[in-house]
Coordinates of C-alpha atoms and ligand atoms in Angstrom, one line a residue:
M36 CA -106.4 91.7 135.1
K37 CA -106.0 87.9 134.5
G38 CA -106.4 88.1 130.7
E39 CA -105.9 85.3 128.3
F40 CA -102.7 84.0 130.0
G41 CA -104.2 84.0 133.5
S42 CA -107.2 82.0 132.2
L43 CA -105.1 79.2 130.8
W44 CA -106.3 75.7 132.0
V45 CA -102.9 74.9 133.4
W46 CA -103.4 77.5 136.2
R47 CA -106.6 75.8 137.4
D48 CA -104.4 73.1 138.8
S49 CA -103.3 74.0 142.3
R50 CA -100.1 71.9 142.0
V51 CA -99.0 74.4 139.4
K52 CA -100.5 77.6 140.6
D53 CA -99.4 77.2 144.2
R54 CA -95.8 76.6 143.2
L55 CA -95.7 79.6 140.8
S56 CA -97.9 82.0 142.6
W57 CA -95.5 85.0 142.6
Y58 CA -94.6 84.5 139.0
Y59 CA -98.3 84.3 138.0
S60 CA -99.1 87.5 139.9
V61 CA -96.3 89.4 138.1
A62 CA -97.1 87.9 134.7
T63 CA -100.7 89.1 135.1
N64 CA -99.4 92.5 136.3
S65 CA -101.3 92.2 139.6
M66 CA -97.9 92.4 141.4
P67 CA -94.8 94.3 140.5
A68 CA -91.7 92.4 139.4
K69 CA -89.0 92.2 142.0
Y70 CA -86.9 94.8 140.2
L71 CA -89.6 97.4 140.9
I72 CA -89.5 96.6 144.6
C73 CA -85.7 97.1 144.5
K74 CA -86.3 100.7 143.3
R75 CA -87.8 101.3 146.8
V76 CA -84.9 100.0 148.8
P77 CA -82.4 102.8 149.5
V78 CA -78.7 102.4 149.7
D79 CA -76.3 104.8 151.4
P80 CA -74.5 106.8 148.6
S81 CA -71.2 106.7 150.4
V82 CA -70.9 102.9 149.9
F83 CA -70.1 103.3 146.2
S84 CA -66.5 104.4 147.1
M85 CA -66.0 101.1 148.9
D86 CA -64.1 98.1 147.6
I87 CA -66.0 94.9 146.5
D88 CA -66.0 93.5 150.0
G89 CA -67.5 96.6 151.3
L90 CA -70.2 96.5 148.6
W91 CA -71.1 92.9 149.5
K92 CA -71.4 93.9 153.2
E93 CA -73.8 96.7 152.3
Y94 CA -75.7 94.3 150.1
E95 CA -76.3 92.0 153.1
H96 CA -78.1 94.8 154.9
S97 CA -80.0 95.9 151.8
L98 CA -81.1 92.4 151.1
T99 CA -82.7 92.1 154.5
R100 CA -84.7 95.3 153.8
F101 CA -85.6 94.0 150.3
L102 CA -86.9 90.7 151.6
A103 CA -89.0 92.4 154.3
L104 CA -90.5 94.7 151.7
W105 CA -91.1 91.9 149.2
D106 CA -92.9 90.0 151.9
D107 CA -95.1 93.1 152.7
V108 CA -95.9 93.5 149.0
R109 CA -96.7 89.8 148.5
R110 CA -99.1 89.8 151.4
G111 CA -100.8 93.0 150.2
R112 CA -99.7 95.0 153.3
V113 CA -97.9 97.6 151.1
K114 CA -98.5 98.9 147.6
I115 CA -95.4 100.1 145.8
S116 CA -97.3 102.9 144.2
D117 CA -97.6 104.4 147.7
M118 CA -93.8 104.4 148.1
Q119 CA -91.2 106.8 146.8
V120 CA -88.7 105.6 144.2
V121 CA -85.2 106.2 145.7
E122 CA -81.8 106.7 144.3
P123 CA -79.3 105.1 144.7
N124 CA -81.2 101.9 145.3
I125 CA -80.4 98.3 145.5
L126 CA -80.2 97.9 141.7
D127 CA -77.4 100.5 141.7
L128 CA -75.6 98.4 144.3
L129 CA -76.0 95.2 142.4
L130 CA -74.7 96.8 139.3
A131 CA -71.6 98.2 141.2
I132 CA -70.9 94.7 142.6
V133 CA -71.2 92.9 139.2
K134 CA -69.1 95.5 137.5
G135 CA -66.5 95.3 140.2
S136 CA -66.5 91.5 139.9
L137 CA -65.7 91.7 136.2
R138 CA -62.1 92.7 137.3
A139 CA -61.7 89.1 138.7
C140 CA -64.6 87.2 137.3
N141 CA -66.4 84.9 139.7
F142 CA -69.8 84.6 138.0
C143 CA -69.7 80.9 137.7
R144 CA -68.1 77.8 139.3
W145 CA -65.0 78.0 137.2
Q146 CA -64.0 81.0 139.3
C147 CA -61.5 82.0 136.6
R148 CA -60.7 85.4 138.3
V149 CA -59.7 86.8 134.9
D150 CA -60.0 90.5 134.3
R151 CA -62.8 90.7 131.7
L152 CA -62.6 94.5 131.4
S153 CA -59.0 94.8 130.4
G154 CA -59.0 91.8 128.1
G155 CA -56.1 89.5 127.6
K156 CA -56.5 86.2 129.3
L157 CA -59.9 84.7 128.8
G158 CA -61.9 82.5 131.1
A159 CA -63.7 79.2 130.3
C160 CA -66.6 81.2 128.7
K161 CA -64.1 83.0 126.4
L162 CA -65.8 86.3 126.9
E163 CA -64.6 89.8 127.6
A164 CA -66.9 92.4 129.0
E165 CA -69.2 93.0 126.0
S166 CA -72.3 90.8 125.5
R167 CA -73.7 89.6 122.3
V168 CA -77.3 88.6 121.6
S169 CA -77.9 86.1 118.9
T170 CA -81.7 86.6 118.7
F171 CA -84.7 87.6 120.7
F172 CA -88.2 86.4 120.0
H173 CA -91.5 85.0 121.2
H174 CA -90.5 81.4 122.2
Q175 CA -93.5 79.1 121.6
G176 CA -91.6 75.9 122.6
E177 CA -91.3 76.5 126.4
E178 CA -93.5 75.0 129.0
M179 CA -97.1 76.3 128.9
V180 CA -96.6 78.2 132.1
F181 CA -93.9 80.2 130.3
R182 CA -95.0 80.2 126.7
G183 CA -98.7 80.9 127.5
S184 CA -100.6 82.1 124.5
K185 CA -98.2 84.8 123.3
G186 CA -94.8 83.2 123.9
S187 CA -92.0 83.5 126.3
G188 CA -89.9 86.7 125.7
T189 CA -86.6 85.0 125.0
I190 CA -83.2 86.7 124.7
F191 CA -80.5 84.4 123.5
F192 CA -77.0 85.3 124.6
T193 CA -73.9 83.8 123.0
S194 CA -71.2 81.5 124.5
C195 CA -71.4 79.1 127.4
N196 CA -69.5 77.9 130.5
M197 CA -70.3 74.2 129.8
R198 CA -69.4 72.1 126.8
C199 CA -72.2 69.7 126.3
A200 CA -71.3 67.4 123.4
F201 CA -74.9 67.2 122.3
C202 CA -75.7 70.9 122.6
Q203 CA -78.8 71.8 120.6
N204 CA -77.7 75.4 120.4
S205 CA -74.1 74.8 119.6
D206 CA -74.1 77.6 117.0
I207 CA -74.8 80.0 119.8
S208 CA -73.0 78.3 122.7
T209 CA -69.7 77.5 121.0
D210 CA -69.3 80.7 118.8
R211 CA -68.7 83.7 121.0
F212 CA -68.9 86.0 118.0
N213 CA -72.4 84.8 117.0
G214 CA -75.0 87.5 117.0
S215 CA -74.5 91.2 117.6
I216 CA -73.0 93.3 120.4
A217 CA -75.9 94.5 122.5
T218 CA -75.6 97.3 125.1
P219 CA -77.6 97.0 128.3
Y220 CA -80.0 99.6 127.0
M221 CA -80.5 97.6 123.8
I222 CA -81.2 94.5 125.9
A223 CA -83.7 96.4 127.9
L224 CA -85.4 97.5 124.7
M225 CA -85.7 93.9 123.6
A226 CA -87.4 93.1 126.9
Y227 CA -89.7 96.1 126.5
K228 CA -90.7 95.2 123.0
L229 CA -91.4 91.5 123.8
R230 CA -93.5 92.4 126.9
L231 CA -95.5 95.0 125.1
E232 CA -96.1 92.5 122.4
G233 CA -97.7 90.2 125.0
C234 CA -94.8 87.9 126.1
H235 CA -95.5 86.6 129.6
N236 CA -92.0 86.8 130.9
I237 CA -88.4 87.8 130.0
N238 CA -86.5 84.6 129.5
W239 CA -82.8 85.0 130.0
V240 CA -81.0 82.2 128.2
G241 CA -78.1 81.2 125.9
G242 CA -75.6 79.6 125.7
E243 CA -75.7 80.5 129.3
P244 CA -76.9 83.8 130.8
T245 CA -74.8 83.7 133.9
I246 CA -71.7 84.6 132.0
H247 CA -73.5 87.8 131.0
L248 CA -74.6 88.7 134.5
H249 CA -73.2 92.2 134.4
S250 CA -75.1 93.1 131.2
I251 CA -78.3 91.6 132.4
V252 CA -78.2 93.4 135.8
E253 CA -77.6 96.7 134.0
A254 CA -80.4 95.9 131.5
I255 CA -82.8 95.2 134.3
R256 CA -81.8 98.5 135.9
E257 CA -82.5 100.2 132.6
M258 CA -85.9 98.6 132.3
S259 CA -86.7 99.6 135.9
R260 CA -86.7 103.2 134.6
F261 CA -89.1 102.6 131.8
S262 CA -92.5 104.2 132.3
I263 CA -95.6 105.2 130.4
K264 CA -94.2 108.8 130.4
R265 CA -91.1 107.7 128.6
A266 CA -92.9 105.4 126.1
S267 CA -92.6 107.7 123.0
G268 CA -88.8 108.1 123.5
I269 CA -88.3 104.4 124.0
G270 CA -90.4 103.6 121.0
K271 CA -88.1 105.8 118.8
D272 CA -85.1 103.7 119.9
L273 CA -86.6 100.3 118.9
F274 CA -84.9 100.5 115.5
M275 CA -81.6 99.7 117.3
I276 CA -82.6 96.1 118.0
K277 CA -84.2 95.2 114.7
P278 CA -81.3 93.0 113.4
M279 CA -81.6 90.6 116.3
N280 CA -85.3 90.2 116.2
A281 CA -86.0 86.7 115.0
D282 CA -89.8 87.3 114.8
M283 CA -89.2 89.5 111.8
P284 CA -90.8 89.9 109.3
Y285 CA -93.9 89.1 111.4
E286 CA -94.8 92.2 113.5
Y287 CA -96.7 91.6 116.7
S288 CA -98.8 94.6 117.8
M289 CA -97.6 96.4 120.9
N290 CA -100.1 97.1 123.6
A291 CA -99.3 99.0 126.8
S292 CA -101.9 97.1 128.8
N293 CA -99.7 94.0 128.6
A294 CA -96.8 95.6 130.3
Y295 CA -97.5 98.0 133.2
H296 CA -97.9 97.9 136.9
G297 CA -99.3 101.4 137.6
D298 CA -97.3 103.5 135.2
E299 CA -94.1 101.4 135.5
F300 CA -92.9 98.9 133.0
N301 CA -93.5 95.4 134.5
A302 CA -92.2 92.0 133.4
P303 CA -91.4 88.8 135.3
Q304 CA -87.8 87.8 135.0
L305 CA -87.1 84.1 134.2
W306 CA -83.6 82.7 134.8
N307 CA -83.3 79.8 132.3
S308 CA -79.8 78.4 133.2
N309 CA -77.5 75.4 133.6
F310 CA -77.1 76.6 137.2
F311 CA -73.4 76.1 137.0
M312 CA -73.1 79.5 138.7
S313 CA -71.2 80.8 141.7
R314 CA -73.0 81.5 145.0
E315 CA -72.2 85.1 144.4
A316 CA -74.1 85.2 141.2
L317 CA -77.0 83.4 142.8
N318 CA -77.1 86.0 145.6
I319 CA -77.2 88.8 143.0
L320 CA -80.0 87.2 141.1
R321 CA -82.1 86.7 144.2
C322 CA -83.4 90.3 144.2
I323 CA -84.2 90.4 140.5
M324 CA -85.4 87.0 139.3
D325 CA -89.1 86.2 139.7
V326 CA -89.0 82.6 138.6
W327 CA -86.2 80.1 138.0
L328 CA -85.8 77.3 135.4
P329 CA -82.7 75.3 136.4
D330 CA -81.4 72.5 134.3
L331 CA -80.4 69.4 136.3
K332 CA -78.9 67.2 133.6
F333 CA -76.2 64.9 134.8
G334 CA -76.7 62.5 137.8
S335 CA -72.9 62.1 138.3
N336 CA -69.7 64.1 137.9
R337 CA -68.4 61.2 135.8
C338 CA -71.1 61.8 133.1
A339 CA -70.8 65.6 133.4
L340 CA -67.0 65.4 132.8
R341 CA -67.3 63.0 129.9
L342 CA -70.3 64.7 128.2
A343 CA -69.8 68.3 129.1
R344 CA -66.2 68.6 130.2
T345 CA -67.5 70.2 133.4
P346 CA -66.0 69.3 136.8
W347 CA -67.8 69.9 140.2
Y348 CA -71.1 69.6 138.3
W349 CA -73.3 67.7 140.8
E350 CA -72.3 69.5 144.0
T351 CA -72.5 73.0 142.3
V352 CA -75.8 72.6 140.6
T353 CA -77.7 70.7 143.3
S354 CA -76.5 73.1 146.0
N355 CA -77.6 76.1 143.9
I356 CA -81.0 74.5 143.3
K357 CA -81.3 73.7 147.0
Q358 CA -80.5 77.3 147.9
I359 CA -83.4 78.7 145.8
H360 CA -85.7 76.1 147.3
E361 CA -84.7 77.2 150.8
W362 CA -85.4 80.8 149.7
H363 CA -89.0 79.6 148.6
E364 CA -88.5 80.8 145.1
D365 CA -90.9 79.8 142.3
T366 CA -89.1 77.1 140.3
V367 CA -89.5 74.6 137.5
I368 CA -86.6 72.1 137.2
R369 CA -85.8 70.6 133.8
H370 CA -84.2 67.2 133.2
L371 CA -83.4 65.8 129.8
I372 CA -83.6 62.1 129.3
M373 CA -80.4 61.1 127.5
P374 CA -79.8 57.8 125.7
G375 CA -78.1 55.2 127.8
H376 CA -78.2 57.6 130.9
V377 CA -81.4 56.6 132.7
E378 CA -79.6 54.6 135.4
C379 CA -76.6 56.9 135.9
C380 CA -78.3 60.3 135.3
T381 CA -82.1 60.3 135.3
K382 CA -82.7 58.1 138.3
P383 CA -80.2 59.9 140.6
V384 CA -81.6 63.3 139.5
L385 CA -85.2 62.2 140.2
E386 CA -84.2 60.6 143.6
W387 CA -82.4 63.8 144.6
V388 CA -85.5 65.9 143.7
A389 CA -87.7 63.5 145.6
G390 CA -85.4 63.6 148.6
N391 CA -85.0 67.3 148.7
M392 CA -88.0 69.1 147.2
P393 CA -90.6 66.5 146.2
E394 CA -93.3 69.2 145.6
V395 CA -91.3 71.2 143.1
L396 CA -92.4 71.1 139.5
I397 CA -90.2 69.2 137.2
N398 CA -90.3 68.8 133.5
I399 CA -88.8 65.4 132.4
M400 CA -88.0 66.0 128.8
D401 CA -87.9 63.4 126.1
Q402 CA -86.7 65.6 123.2
Y403 CA -83.0 64.6 123.2
R404 CA -81.7 64.4 119.7
P405 CA -78.1 63.8 118.7
E406 CA -76.5 67.1 117.8
N407 CA -73.1 68.7 117.4
Y408 CA -70.4 66.2 118.4
C409 CA -73.0 63.4 118.7
D410 CA -74.5 63.9 115.3
P411 CA -73.0 61.5 112.7
C412 CA -74.2 63.9 109.9
S413 CA -72.4 66.9 111.4
P414 CA -68.8 67.9 110.5
N415 CA -68.2 68.2 114.2
Y416 CA -69.1 64.5 114.9
D417 CA -66.7 62.8 117.2
P418 CA -66.9 59.0 117.2
A419 CA -66.0 59.1 120.9
Y420 CA -69.7 60.0 121.5
R421 CA -71.1 57.3 119.3
D422 CA -73.2 56.0 122.2
M423 CA -75.0 59.4 122.2
A424 CA -75.7 59.3 118.5
R425 CA -79.3 58.1 118.9
F426 CA -82.6 59.1 120.3
P427 CA -83.6 57.7 123.7
S428 CA -85.7 54.6 123.2
D429 CA -89.4 54.4 124.2
E430 CA -88.3 51.9 127.0
E431 CA -85.9 54.5 128.4
I432 CA -88.5 57.2 128.3
Y433 CA -91.2 55.1 129.9
E434 CA -88.8 53.9 132.6
A435 CA -88.0 57.6 133.4
Y436 CA -91.7 58.4 133.8
R437 CA -92.4 55.2 135.7
Y438 CA -89.6 56.0 138.1
A439 CA -90.8 59.6 138.6
R440 CA -94.3 58.3 139.3
S441 CA -93.0 55.8 141.8
L442 CA -91.2 58.7 143.6
N443 CA -94.5 60.7 143.6
L444 CA -92.9 63.6 141.8
N445 CA -94.8 66.7 140.7
F446 CA -94.0 66.3 137.0
E447 CA -97.0 65.1 135.0
I448 CA -98.8 68.3 134.2
I449 CA -95.6 70.2 133.2
T450 CA -94.2 67.3 131.3
F451 CA -97.3 66.1 129.4
E452 CA -99.2 69.4 128.9
K453 CA -98.6 69.5 125.2
R454 CA -100.3 66.1 124.9
I455 CA -103.1 67.0 127.3
S456 CA -104.1 70.4 125.9
Ligands
SF4_529 S1 -68.2 83.8 133.7 FE1 -67.4 81.9 134.5 S2 -66.2 81.0 132.8 FE2 -66.5 83.2 132.3 S3 -64.7 84.2 133.1 FE3 -66.3 84.3 134.7 S4 -65.9 82.6 136.1 FE4 -64.8 82.2 134.1

């Protein structure tokens, strides 16, 4: 059951395994992903005629039932194979809520309240209702717990709700027409292909995935219906997603043993996000994400405003991270060391983690490189960011690590594994 991924040396360290135990169990298929548990949580069919407030009220009740069932499954008191799949279930309810929310979009902290279904006025993300995927592929650059031996099954969505001047994916994040339109079924097919090819998780990223919440919820509902019985029909549809597959022309072999819990398609869901989302979005994701990868970049609103044109950054992102911590969710925080920002960003971020969740895994990343508006060789270069047009110095990087060590943070294995292994 453990396989190559479960036998990786990184899992022998209890500081990692204990913090990511649910994710590990789903990745190795010994436990079902949360979305498979959702399929066993019934919802009263009459609620679908309610307005959005009524749907949220019903969700509060369903969430209590979901959490109780999840706890029973985790503790081995219940096997989902002994339970009936029900319809409508909590996934249908989540979908109704996100579709309803598109009429006055509140997915992220901007709270634009624009109607993304009828078009017209656009919000800060510049998106209407359709979602575009730039590429999907086996990502070999993520943390070992996510890339494992076969890669993290990454699906890159276009556009973003922040404006980081140094964005390393600016082609994707600033161009809302990048990539191709992908329906929820096509997105589910991408997840299916990646998982059967051995990817250890489905990595929702961009740009920013939050702004595509409706498409992702629907894609997860689609994949919740994938089973061994449907495999040949699904296989015939895979041609639809070929243009977005960045692994081409290399073809990984597909193996059902990578991807099933019982006879149901199983894949841990990884939320790889800037966490500048609304509390409503976070509540929706609670039932369907198995592991979280929040980015805590700026240590002050002043820096967030100047470097990412993002107001309310600190209070929004820290309160969202604090919330998933209070929910006892499996989490790895990322922090990028930026040149000239150790005192104003890195240290406050590390102090906040130490003060609020010192045991949580954190990756303190040293790979900042000047890109986009900060890259003097780019046509986009803006001299206003000339202080960001360099790599962080060795002294800055060592100071960040020294400080994290002095705070006793749980960062060394996750941060240094590429050098250790
Ligand atoms: S996702 Fe965020 S930025 Fe986009 S319309 Fe909704 S609230 Fe605005």
